[in-house]
Amino acid sequence: MAVRLLMKVSVDQIVDEGGGIRSFYFRPEDRRQFPPVLPGAHTLLRVTKGMMRQYSLCAPPGDRRYRLAIRLDPAGRGGSRFMHESAHVGDIFYLSYPQPDFLLDPDRPSYSFFAGGVGITPMLSFLYALQGRTCRIRLCYFVRADGAVPFEQEIRALCPQVEIFNSAQGGRASFEDLLDGSRGDAIYCCGSAPFVAGVQGAAESLGLGTIQVESFVSGVKAGYLGEPFVVDLPRSRHVLDIPSDRSMLDVLLEDGVDIDYACEAGVCRSCIVDVIEGEIIHRDQCLTEDERRTVMTPCVSRGRGRIVINSI
Amino acid sequence: MTGRVCGIYTAEVAAQEMMEGHECRLLANVGIEGDRYARRIGRWSDRPKTEHQISFIELEVLHQIYDETGVVLTPRETRRNIITCGVRLNDFLGQTIRVGKNALVYVEKLNHPCKYLERLIDKQVMASLLGRSGLNCQVISGGIVRLGDRIERVL
Ligand code: FES
């Protein structure tokens, strides 16, 4: 757990990184400096009311600003489109304190980093953190870029031995073959859910044990379907029917509940609500077993029959 | 019974870290100028209730919590608008109080601590706030409130 408060910030600089990715640099508006960031941490960007999005923090160590790299996802839910089309230098936004979920073990002799697309951003912060250390680093960067490969110069300066696989230019490799050369390394992987699943599957089949992963949702959210159920909100005296083809989060939002959300995939903890009564079918990837006794993530999880929610 | 205003806090949007001020303007039946509830974008604004217009908590409670549990809950972290000293807030329930020279506030409810706060600030404070979590009030008539201003019951 970490402090989840939002800080008022303004856009200080926008840099086109190629491949549909832009870096947004933010500076604080009502505090002297930002809280320190552990490598791999992310932040939640409040794009507009009710629209929170999760991004890795990847500013170089000497830069006191926060940097977020945002890839334009035209088929997405609108957060990246808003930032690419409507955000300008000087605009005010709100960013959460850093959320340290995907963290680097700093004392390993060798590392292998697997990055898919914009999943390169936490790896950038890892590379900065390991600068000047005597450890072996391997970086496999999978990308689709017709023009410049996003962040290539910056990466090469930090990790000249980077292996770039650009599918737009026929660059391919099998995860098994690559991972075979990473035995004994601390392995980290970040990218879209299918990319991460691919690397994880390959690591399992090679018997490499657990690898550290972080995935993000791209495109339109997956539909989390299931049995219909009923949500009782005693604090507001509303009783809502959740049909089988909609998420509980959707129905809560439609009912006008001011609830935070970001990933809509059960990974970011934004939408947590308290459960007073009823059986929950948990489908998140972020709660501990202990937490699951009293809370749920309505973006992906469902109830059986009737459930009673407290916090909204 | 007379107390004093010893902290003034507002936030522009839900979940934002509170901003500290020296003074604020209370707007009748709206809230505090610039605050999330007056702007109708607070955590509970989709169900507007007059009790969310302005909130109070005693500084003494924060000291008691520290003495009892060792947890430092700072005035800013309480997410209440006005921090008071020298007065038992619970005694004002159902009454009208004057804050500063002109502002009048009706004390609608004792605040009930919520898990939402614990999650935002990552501190276990809900249990220790029970029964002394401050007041939720409606602004009856507006006015400027400054640090050091008096808080008293209107007879
Ligand atoms: S929105 Fe991220 S866990 Fe529900």
CSV table of C-alpha atoms and ligand atoms in Angstrom, one decimal:
chain,number,residue,atom,x,y,z
A,1,MET,CA,0.0,0.0,0.0
A,2,ALA,CA,1.1,3.6,-0.6
A,3,VAL,CA,-0.4,7.0,-0.2
A,4,ARG,CA,-2.8,7.6,-3.0
A,5,LEU,CA,-3.4,11.3,-2.7
A,6,LEU,CA,-3.4,13.4,-5.8
A,7,MET,CA,-0.9,16.3,-6.3
A,8,LYS,CA,-1.7,19.3,-8.4
A,9,VAL,CA,0.7,19.5,-11.4
A,10,SER,CA,1.1,21.3,-14.7
A,11,VAL,CA,2.5,20.1,-18.0
A,12,ASP,CA,6.0,21.5,-18.3
A,13,GLN,CA,7.1,20.0,-21.6
A,14,ILE,CA,5.8,17.5,-24.3
A,15,VAL,CA,8.3,15.5,-26.3
A,16,ASP,CA,7.4,13.4,-29.3
A,17,GLU,CA,9.3,10.1,-28.9
A,18,GLY,CA,8.2,8.5,-32.2
A,19,GLY,CA,6.0,5.4,-32.6
A,20,GLY,CA,2.9,7.3,-31.4
A,21,ILE,CA,4.5,7.9,-27.9
A,22,ARG,CA,4.8,11.3,-26.3
A,23,SER,CA,6.6,12.1,-23.1
A,24,PHE,CA,4.8,14.4,-20.8
A,25,TYR,CA,6.9,16.2,-18.2
A,26,PHE,CA,5.0,17.5,-15.2
A,27,ARG,CA,6.1,19.9,-12.4
A,28,PRO,CA,4.4,20.4,-9.1
A,29,GLU,CA,2.0,23.3,-8.7
A,30,ASP,CA,1.5,23.6,-5.0
A,31,ARG,CA,4.5,21.9,-3.4
A,32,ARG,CA,8.2,22.6,-3.8
A,33,GLN,CA,9.2,19.1,-5.0
A,34,PHE,CA,7.7,15.8,-5.8
A,35,PRO,CA,8.0,12.8,-3.5
A,36,PRO,CA,11.0,10.6,-4.4
A,37,VAL,CA,10.3,7.7,-6.9
A,38,LEU,CA,11.4,4.2,-6.6
A,39,PRO,CA,12.5,2.7,-9.9
A,40,GLY,CA,9.5,0.9,-11.6
A,41,ALA,CA,6.9,2.9,-9.7
A,42,HIS,CA,3.8,4.2,-11.5
A,43,THR,CA,1.5,7.1,-11.0
A,44,LEU,CA,-2.2,7.6,-11.6
A,45,LEU,CA,-3.0,10.5,-13.9
A,46,ARG,CA,-6.4,12.1,-13.5
A,47,VAL,CA,-7.1,12.9,-17.1
A,48,THR,CA,-10.6,14.3,-16.3
A,49,LYS,CA,-13.2,13.7,-13.6
A,50,GLY,CA,-13.7,9.9,-13.2
A,51,MET,CA,-10.9,9.1,-15.8
A,52,MET,CA,-7.8,7.9,-14.1
A,53,ARG,CA,-5.0,6.2,-16.0
A,54,GLN,CA,-1.9,4.4,-14.8
A,55,TYR,CA,1.6,5.3,-16.2
A,56,SER,CA,5.2,4.4,-15.2
A,57,LEU,CA,7.4,7.2,-13.9
A,58,CYS,CA,10.5,7.3,-16.0
A,59,ALA,CA,12.3,10.7,-15.6
A,60,PRO,CA,16.1,10.6,-15.6
A,61,PRO,CA,17.5,10.8,-12.0
A,62,GLY,CA,18.7,14.4,-12.2
A,63,ASP,CA,15.3,15.7,-13.4
A,64,ARG,CA,13.1,16.8,-10.6
A,65,ARG,CA,10.0,16.6,-12.8
A,66,TYR,CA,7.9,13.5,-13.3
A,67,ARG,CA,7.9,12.1,-16.8
A,68,LEU,CA,5.0,9.9,-18.2
A,69,ALA,CA,5.3,8.3,-21.6
A,70,ILE,CA,1.8,8.0,-23.2
A,71,ARG,CA,1.1,6.0,-26.3
A,72,LEU,CA,-1.8,7.1,-28.4
A,73,ASP,CA,-4.3,4.3,-28.5
A,74,PRO,CA,-7.0,5.3,-31.0
A,75,ALA,CA,-9.1,2.3,-30.2
A,76,GLY,CA,-8.7,2.9,-26.4
A,77,ARG,CA,-11.0,4.3,-23.8
A,78,GLY,CA,-10.1,8.0,-24.5
A,79,GLY,CA,-7.3,8.8,-21.9
A,80,SER,CA,-4.4,8.7,-24.3
A,81,ARG,CA,-6.4,10.5,-27.0
A,82,PHE,CA,-7.3,13.3,-24.6
A,83,MET,CA,-3.6,13.7,-23.6
A,84,HIS,CA,-2.3,13.6,-27.2
A,85,GLU,CA,-5.0,15.9,-28.7
A,86,SER,CA,-6.0,18.3,-25.9
A,87,ALA,CA,-3.1,18.6,-23.3
A,88,HIS,CA,-0.8,21.5,-23.7
A,89,VAL,CA,2.1,23.0,-21.8
A,90,GLY,CA,0.8,24.8,-18.8
A,91,ASP,CA,-2.4,22.8,-18.4
A,92,ILE,CA,-3.3,21.6,-14.9
A,93,PHE,CA,-3.7,17.9,-14.1
A,94,TYR,CA,-3.5,15.8,-10.9
A,95,LEU,CA,-1.1,13.0,-10.4
A,96,SER,CA,-1.1,10.5,-7.5
A,97,TYR,CA,1.9,9.9,-5.3
A,98,PRO,CA,4.2,7.2,-6.8
A,99,GLN,CA,2.7,3.7,-6.5
A,100,PRO,CA,5.6,1.2,-5.9
A,101,ASP,CA,4.1,-2.0,-7.3
A,102,PHE,CA,6.8,-3.2,-9.8
A,103,LEU,CA,10.0,-2.8,-8.0
A,104,LEU,CA,13.6,-3.6,-8.8
A,105,ASP,CA,15.7,-5.8,-6.5
A,106,PRO,CA,18.8,-3.7,-6.6
A,107,ASP,CA,21.4,-6.3,-5.4
A,108,ARG,CA,21.3,-8.9,-8.1
A,109,PRO,CA,24.5,-9.7,-10.2
A,110,SER,CA,22.6,-10.0,-13.5
A,111,TYR,CA,19.3,-8.8,-14.9
A,112,SER,CA,17.2,-9.5,-18.0
A,113,PHE,CA,14.6,-7.0,-19.0
A,114,PHE,CA,11.8,-7.8,-21.5
A,115,ALA,CA,9.9,-4.8,-22.8
A,116,GLY,CA,7.0,-4.8,-25.2
A,117,GLY,CA,6.2,-1.4,-26.8
A,118,VAL,CA,5.6,1.3,-24.2
A,119,GLY,CA,6.4,-1.3,-21.6
A,120,ILE,CA,9.9,0.0,-22.0
A,121,THR,CA,9.2,2.9,-19.6
A,122,PRO,CA,9.7,1.1,-16.2
A,123,MET,CA,12.8,-0.5,-17.8
A,124,LEU,CA,14.1,2.9,-18.4
A,125,SER,CA,13.9,3.8,-14.7
A,126,PHE,CA,15.5,0.4,-13.9
A,127,LEU,CA,18.4,1.2,-16.3
A,128,TYR,CA,18.9,4.6,-14.7
A,129,ALA,CA,18.9,3.0,-11.2
A,130,LEU,CA,21.5,0.5,-12.2
A,131,GLN,CA,23.8,3.1,-13.9
A,132,GLY,CA,27.3,2.7,-12.7
A,133,ARG,CA,26.7,-0.6,-11.0
A,134,THR,CA,28.8,-3.7,-11.8
A,135,CYS,CA,26.1,-6.0,-12.9
A,136,ARG,CA,25.2,-7.7,-16.2
A,137,ILE,CA,22.2,-6.2,-17.9
A,138,ARG,CA,20.3,-7.6,-20.9
A,139,LEU,CA,17.5,-5.7,-22.5
A,140,CYS,CA,15.2,-7.2,-25.1
A,141,TYR,CA,12.9,-4.5,-26.5
A,142,PHE,CA,10.0,-5.6,-28.8
A,143,VAL,CA,8.5,-2.8,-30.7
A,144,ARG,CA,6.6,-1.9,-33.9
A,145,ALA,CA,7.9,1.3,-35.3
A,146,ASP,CA,7.9,2.4,-39.0
A,147,GLY,CA,10.1,5.4,-38.2
A,148,ALA,CA,12.3,6.0,-35.2
A,149,VAL,CA,12.2,3.5,-32.4
A,150,PRO,CA,10.9,5.3,-29.3
A,151,PHE,CA,13.6,6.1,-26.8
A,152,GLU,CA,16.3,4.4,-28.8
A,153,GLN,CA,19.0,7.0,-28.2
A,154,GLU,CA,18.3,7.2,-24.5
A,155,ILE,CA,18.3,3.4,-24.2
A,156,ARG,CA,21.5,3.0,-26.2
A,157,ALA,CA,23.2,5.5,-24.0
A,158,LEU,CA,22.3,3.5,-20.9
A,159,CYS,CA,22.5,0.0,-22.3
A,160,PRO,CA,24.5,-0.2,-25.6
A,161,GLN,CA,24.0,-3.9,-25.8
A,162,VAL,CA,20.2,-3.6,-26.1
A,163,GLU,CA,18.6,-6.1,-28.5
A,164,ILE,CA,15.8,-4.4,-30.4
A,165,PHE,CA,13.2,-6.5,-32.3
A,166,ASN,CA,11.2,-4.2,-34.5
A,167,SER,CA,8.4,-6.2,-36.1
A,168,ALA,CA,7.8,-3.4,-38.6
A,169,GLN,CA,11.1,-4.3,-40.1
A,170,GLY,CA,10.8,-8.1,-39.7
A,171,GLY,CA,12.5,-8.2,-36.3
A,172,ARG,CA,11.3,-11.3,-34.5
A,173,ALA,CA,12.7,-13.7,-31.9
A,174,SER,CA,11.3,-16.6,-29.8
A,175,PHE,CA,10.9,-15.8,-26.2
A,176,GLU,CA,12.1,-19.3,-25.3
A,177,ASP,CA,15.4,-18.8,-27.2
A,178,LEU,CA,16.0,-15.5,-25.6
A,179,LEU,CA,15.1,-16.6,-22.1
A,180,ASP,CA,17.3,-19.6,-22.4
A,181,GLY,CA,20.2,-17.1,-22.4
A,182,SER,CA,18.8,-15.4,-19.2
A,183,ARG,CA,19.1,-18.4,-16.8
A,184,GLY,CA,20.1,-17.2,-13.4
A,185,ASP,CA,19.2,-13.6,-14.1
A,186,ALA,CA,16.6,-11.5,-12.2
A,187,ILE,CA,13.9,-11.3,-15.0
A,188,TYR,CA,11.5,-8.4,-15.4
A,189,CYS,CA,8.9,-8.1,-18.1
A,190,CYS,CA,6.5,-5.3,-19.0
A,191,GLY,CA,4.1,-4.8,-21.9
A,192,SER,CA,0.6,-5.5,-23.0
A,193,ALA,CA,-1.2,-8.4,-21.3
A,194,PRO,CA,-0.6,-10.9,-24.3
A,195,PHE,CA,3.1,-9.9,-24.5
A,196,VAL,CA,3.5,-10.5,-20.7
A,197,ALA,CA,1.6,-13.8,-20.9
A,198,GLY,CA,3.9,-14.9,-23.8
A,199,VAL,CA,7.1,-14.2,-21.8
A,200,GLN,CA,5.6,-15.8,-18.7
A,201,GLY,CA,4.6,-18.9,-20.6
A,202,ALA,CA,8.0,-19.3,-22.1
A,203,ALA,CA,9.7,-18.8,-18.7
A,204,GLU,CA,7.5,-21.5,-17.2
A,205,SER,CA,8.2,-23.9,-20.0
A,206,LEU,CA,11.9,-23.5,-19.4
A,207,GLY,CA,11.4,-23.9,-15.7
A,208,LEU,CA,12.9,-20.5,-14.9
A,209,GLY,CA,10.6,-19.9,-11.8
A,210,THR,CA,8.8,-16.7,-11.1
A,211,ILE,CA,9.6,-13.6,-13.1
A,212,GLN,CA,8.5,-10.1,-12.2
A,213,VAL,CA,5.8,-8.7,-14.5
A,214,GLU,CA,3.7,-5.7,-15.1
A,215,SER,CA,1.1,-5.5,-17.8
A,216,PHE,CA,-1.2,-2.8,-19.1
A,217,VAL,CA,-4.5,-3.0,-20.9
A,218,SER,CA,-4.5,-1.8,-24.4
A,219,GLY,CA,-7.5,-1.3,-26.7
A,220,VAL,CA,-11.0,-1.5,-25.4
A,221,LYS,CA,-11.4,-3.2,-22.1
A,222,ALA,CA,-12.0,-6.8,-21.9
A,223,GLY,CA,-15.6,-7.7,-21.1
A,224,TYR,CA,-15.9,-9.4,-17.7
A,225,LEU,CA,-19.1,-11.3,-18.1
A,226,GLY,CA,-20.9,-13.5,-15.7
A,227,GLU,CA,-24.0,-14.1,-13.8
A,228,PRO,CA,-26.3,-11.2,-13.0
A,229,PHE,CA,-26.3,-10.0,-9.4
A,230,VAL,CA,-27.7,-7.2,-7.2
A,231,VAL,CA,-25.7,-4.5,-5.4
A,232,ASP,CA,-27.2,-2.8,-2.4
A,233,LEU,CA,-25.8,0.6,-1.5
A,234,PRO,CA,-27.3,1.4,1.9
A,235,ARG,CA,-25.5,4.7,2.3
A,236,SER,CA,-27.2,6.1,-0.8
A,237,ARG,CA,-30.3,3.8,-0.5
A,238,HIS,CA,-29.8,2.6,-4.1
A,239,VAL,CA,-30.2,-1.0,-5.2
A,240,LEU,CA,-28.6,-1.8,-8.6
A,241,ASP,CA,-29.1,-4.7,-10.9
A,242,ILE,CA,-25.8,-5.8,-12.6
A,243,PRO,CA,-26.7,-7.6,-15.8
A,244,SER,CA,-24.6,-10.5,-17.1
A,245,ASP,CA,-23.0,-8.4,-19.9
A,246,ARG,CA,-21.8,-5.4,-17.8
A,247,SER,CA,-19.3,-4.8,-15.1
A,248,MET,CA,-20.3,-3.6,-11.7
A,249,LEU,CA,-18.1,-0.6,-12.2
A,250,ASP,CA,-20.0,0.4,-15.3
A,251,VAL,CA,-23.3,0.3,-13.6
A,252,LEU,CA,-22.0,2.2,-10.5
A,253,LEU,CA,-20.7,5.0,-12.8
A,254,GLU,CA,-23.9,5.1,-14.7
A,255,ASP,CA,-25.8,5.5,-11.4
A,256,GLY,CA,-23.7,8.6,-10.8
A,257,VAL,CA,-21.3,7.1,-8.1
A,258,ASP,CA,-18.1,9.2,-8.0
A,259,ILE,CA,-15.7,6.2,-7.9
A,260,ASP,CA,-12.1,6.2,-9.0
A,261,TYR,CA,-11.0,3.8,-11.6
A,262,ALA,CA,-8.0,3.5,-14.0
A,263,CYS,CA,-7.1,0.1,-15.4
A,264,GLU,CA,-10.5,-1.5,-15.5
A,265,ALA,CA,-8.7,-4.8,-15.4
A,266,GLY,CA,-8.3,-5.5,-11.7
A,267,VAL,CA,-4.6,-4.5,-11.4
A,268,CYS,CA,-4.4,-0.9,-10.2
A,269,ARG,CA,-6.4,-0.9,-6.9
A,270,SER,CA,-8.2,2.4,-7.9
A,271,CYS,CA,-11.7,1.2,-7.7
A,272,ILE,CA,-11.7,-0.8,-4.4
A,273,VAL,CA,-14.9,-0.7,-2.5
A,274,ASP,CA,-15.8,-2.2,0.9
A,275,VAL,CA,-18.1,-5.2,1.0
A,276,ILE,CA,-20.3,-5.6,4.1
A,277,GLU,CA,-22.2,-8.7,3.0
A,278,GLY,CA,-22.5,-11.3,0.3
A,279,GLU,CA,-20.2,-13.6,-1.6
A,280,ILE,CA,-17.7,-12.1,-4.1
A,281,ILE,CA,-16.2,-13.7,-7.1
A,282,HIS,CA,-12.8,-12.1,-7.1
A,283,ARG,CA,-11.1,-11.7,-10.5
A,284,ASP,CA,-8.5,-9.0,-9.7
A,285,GLN,CA,-4.8,-9.4,-9.6
A,286,CYS,CA,-4.1,-6.9,-6.9
A,287,LEU,CA,-5.7,-7.8,-3.6
A,288,THR,CA,-4.3,-10.1,-1.0
A,289,GLU,CA,-6.3,-13.0,0.3
A,290,ASP,CA,-6.7,-11.1,3.5
A,291,GLU,CA,-8.1,-8.0,1.8
A,292,ARG,CA,-10.5,-10.1,-0.3
A,293,ARG,CA,-12.4,-10.8,2.9
A,294,THR,CA,-13.6,-7.2,3.1
A,295,VAL,CA,-13.0,-5.4,-0.2
A,296,MET,CA,-13.5,-6.0,-4.0
A,297,THR,CA,-12.6,-4.4,-7.3
A,298,PRO,CA,-15.9,-3.8,-9.1
A,299,CYS,CA,-14.1,-3.3,-12.5
A,300,VAL,CA,-13.7,-7.1,-12.8
A,301,SER,CA,-15.1,-8.8,-9.8
A,302,ARG,CA,-18.7,-9.8,-9.4
A,303,GLY,CA,-21.1,-10.9,-6.6
A,304,ARG,CA,-23.2,-14.0,-6.2
A,305,GLY,CA,-26.9,-13.2,-5.7
A,306,ARG,CA,-27.0,-10.0,-3.6
A,307,ILE,CA,-24.1,-8.1,-2.1
A,308,VAL,CA,-24.0,-5.0,0.1
A,309,ILE,CA,-21.3,-2.3,-0.4
A,310,ASN,CA,-20.4,0.2,2.3
A,311,SER,CA,-18.0,2.9,1.0
A,312,ILE,CA,-20.2,4.6,-1.7
B,1,MET,CA,-17.7,27.7,25.0
B,2,THR,CA,-15.4,29.4,22.5
B,3,GLY,CA,-12.8,27.8,20.3
B,4,ARG,CA,-10.4,29.0,17.6
B,5,VAL,CA,-9.7,28.2,14.0
B,6,CYS,CA,-6.1,26.8,13.9
B,7,GLY,CA,-6.1,25.3,10.4
B,8,ILE,CA,-7.8,26.0,7.0
B,9,TYR,CA,-7.7,23.4,4.3
B,10,THR,CA,-9.3,23.0,0.9
B,11,ALA,CA,-8.9,20.7,-2.2
B,12,GLU,CA,-9.9,21.4,-5.8
B,13,VAL,CA,-10.7,17.9,-6.7
B,14,ALA,CA,-11.6,14.6,-5.0
B,15,ALA,CA,-8.6,12.8,-3.5
B,16,GLN,CA,-6.3,15.8,-3.9
B,17,GLU,CA,-3.8,16.5,-1.1
B,18,MET,CA,-5.4,19.3,0.9
B,19,MET,CA,-4.0,22.8,0.4
B,20,GLU,CA,-3.3,24.9,3.5
B,21,GLY,CA,-4.5,28.5,3.6
B,22,HIS,CA,-4.6,31.5,5.9
B,23,GLU,CA,-8.2,32.4,5.1
B,24,CYS,CA,-11.2,31.2,3.1
B,25,ARG,CA,-14.5,32.5,2.0
B,26,LEU,CA,-17.7,30.6,3.1
B,27,LEU,CA,-20.6,30.8,0.6
B,28,ALA,CA,-24.1,30.4,1.9
B,29,ASN,CA,-25.5,27.0,1.1
B,30,VAL,CA,-22.6,26.2,-1.2
B,31,GLY,CA,-19.5,25.6,0.9
B,32,ILE,CA,-15.9,27.0,0.8
B,33,GLU,CA,-15.0,28.9,-2.3
B,34,GLY,CA,-12.7,26.8,-4.5
B,35,ASP,CA,-13.2,23.6,-2.4
B,36,ARG,CA,-14.1,20.4,-4.1
B,37,TYR,CA,-17.6,20.3,-2.7
B,38,ALA,CA,-18.4,23.9,-3.6
B,39,ARG,CA,-17.2,23.0,-7.1
B,40,ARG,CA,-19.4,19.9,-7.0
B,41,ILE,CA,-16.6,17.6,-7.8
B,42,GLY,CA,-15.9,16.0,-4.4
B,43,ARG,CA,-16.1,12.4,-3.5
B,44,TRP,CA,-19.7,12.6,-2.5
B,45,SER,CA,-20.8,15.4,-4.9
B,46,ASP,CA,-22.9,13.1,-7.2
B,47,ARG,CA,-25.2,12.8,-4.2
B,48,PRO,CA,-25.1,16.5,-3.1
B,49,LYS,CA,-25.9,16.8,0.6
B,50,THR,CA,-25.7,20.1,2.6
B,51,GLU,CA,-23.6,18.3,5.3
B,52,HIS,CA,-20.7,18.2,2.9
B,53,GLN,CA,-20.4,21.9,2.5
B,54,ILE,CA,-17.8,22.3,5.3
B,55,SER,CA,-16.2,20.0,7.8
B,56,PHE,CA,-14.4,20.5,11.1
B,57,ILE,CA,-12.2,18.4,13.4
B,58,GLU,CA,-10.4,19.2,16.7
B,59,LEU,CA,-6.7,19.5,16.8
B,60,GLU,CA,-6.9,17.9,20.3
B,61,VAL,CA,-8.2,14.7,18.8
B,62,LEU,CA,-5.1,14.4,16.6
B,63,HIS,CA,-2.9,14.7,19.7
B,64,GLN,CA,-5.0,12.1,21.5
B,65,ILE,CA,-4.7,9.7,18.6
B,66,TYR,CA,-0.9,10.1,18.7
B,67,ASP,CA,-0.8,9.6,22.5
B,68,GLU,CA,-3.0,6.5,22.3
B,69,THR,CA,-1.7,4.8,19.2
B,70,GLY,CA,1.5,6.5,18.1
B,71,VAL,CA,0.0,7.3,14.7
B,72,VAL,CA,0.7,10.8,13.5
B,73,LEU,CA,-2.4,12.0,11.8
B,74,THR,CA,-1.6,15.5,10.5
B,75,PRO,CA,-4.3,18.2,10.2
B,76,ARG,CA,-3.8,18.1,6.4
B,77,GLU,CA,-4.3,14.4,6.3
B,78,THR,CA,-7.7,14.5,8.1
B,79,ARG,CA,-9.2,16.1,4.9
B,80,ARG,CA,-11.4,18.3,7.1
B,81,ASN,CA,-11.7,22.0,6.1
B,82,ILE,CA,-11.3,23.6,9.5
B,83,ILE,CA,-9.1,22.5,12.3
B,84,THR,CA,-10.2,23.8,15.7
B,85,CYS,CA,-8.7,24.1,19.1
B,86,GLY,CA,-10.2,24.7,22.5
B,87,VAL,CA,-13.7,23.4,21.9
B,88,ARG,CA,-15.6,20.1,22.1
B,89,LEU,CA,-17.1,19.9,18.6
B,90,ASN,CA,-19.5,17.1,19.4
B,91,ASP,CA,-21.4,19.4,21.8
B,92,PHE,CA,-22.5,21.5,18.8
B,93,LEU,CA,-24.5,18.8,17.1
B,94,GLY,CA,-27.9,20.2,15.9
B,95,GLN,CA,-26.8,23.8,16.6
B,96,THR,CA,-25.7,26.8,14.7
B,97,ILE,CA,-22.2,28.1,15.3
B,98,ARG,CA,-20.5,31.4,14.3
B,99,VAL,CA,-17.1,31.1,12.7
B,100,GLY,CA,-15.2,34.4,12.4
B,101,LYS,CA,-17.2,37.6,12.3
B,102,ASN,CA,-20.1,36.7,10.1
B,103,ALA,CA,-20.1,33.1,8.9
B,104,LEU,CA,-22.9,30.9,10.3
B,105,VAL,CA,-22.8,27.2,10.0
B,106,TYR,CA,-25.4,24.6,11.0
B,107,VAL,CA,-24.0,21.5,12.5
B,108,GLU,CA,-25.9,18.7,10.7
B,109,LYS,CA,-24.0,15.5,11.5
B,110,LEU,CA,-21.2,14.0,13.4
B,111,ASN,CA,-18.7,12.9,10.8
B,112,HIS,CA,-18.3,9.1,10.4
B,113,PRO,CA,-14.8,8.1,9.6
B,114,CYS,CA,-14.4,6.1,6.4
B,115,LYS,CA,-12.1,3.5,4.8
B,116,TYR,CA,-11.6,5.8,1.9
B,117,LEU,CA,-9.5,8.1,4.0
B,118,GLU,CA,-7.3,5.2,5.2
B,119,ARG,CA,-6.7,4.2,1.7
B,120,LEU,CA,-5.8,7.7,0.5
B,121,ILE,CA,-3.3,8.4,3.3
B,122,ASP,CA,-2.2,4.8,3.9
B,123,LYS,CA,-2.7,5.1,7.7
B,124,GLN,CA,-4.9,3.0,9.9
B,125,VAL,CA,-7.0,5.7,11.6
B,126,MET,CA,-10.6,4.8,11.1
B,127,ALA,CA,-11.0,2.9,14.4
B,128,SER,CA,-9.3,5.7,16.4
B,129,LEU,CA,-11.4,8.4,14.9
B,130,LEU,CA,-14.7,6.7,15.8
B,131,GLY,CA,-16.8,9.1,17.9
B,132,ARG,CA,-14.5,12.0,17.5
B,133,SER,CA,-14.2,12.4,13.7
B,134,GLY,CA,-15.4,16.0,13.6
B,135,LEU,CA,-18.5,17.6,12.2
B,136,ASN,CA,-20.2,17.9,8.8
B,137,CYS,CA,-22.0,21.2,8.4
B,138,GLN,CA,-24.1,23.4,6.1
B,139,VAL,CA,-23.1,27.0,5.5
B,140,ILE,CA,-26.1,29.1,6.6
B,141,SER,CA,-24.6,32.5,5.9
B,142,GLY,CA,-21.3,33.3,4.3
B,143,GLY,CA,-18.2,35.3,5.3
B,144,ILE,CA,-14.5,35.2,5.5
B,145,VAL,CA,-12.8,32.9,8.0
B,146,ARG,CA,-9.2,33.4,9.0
B,147,LEU,CA,-6.7,31.6,11.2
B,148,GLY,CA,-7.2,32.5,14.8
B,149,ASP,CA,-10.9,33.4,14.4
B,150,ARG,CA,-13.3,32.5,17.1
B,151,ILE,CA,-15.8,29.6,16.9
B,152,GLU,CA,-18.8,29.9,19.2
B,153,ARG,CA,-22.4,28.8,19.5
B,154,VAL,CA,-25.1,31.2,18.4
B,155,LEU,CA,-27.5,31.7,21.3
C,1,FES,S1,-9.9,0.1,-12.0
C,1,FES,FE1,-8.0,-0.8,-11.6
C,1,FES,S2,-8.5,-2.3,-10.1
C,1,FES,FE2,-10.4,-1.6,-10.8
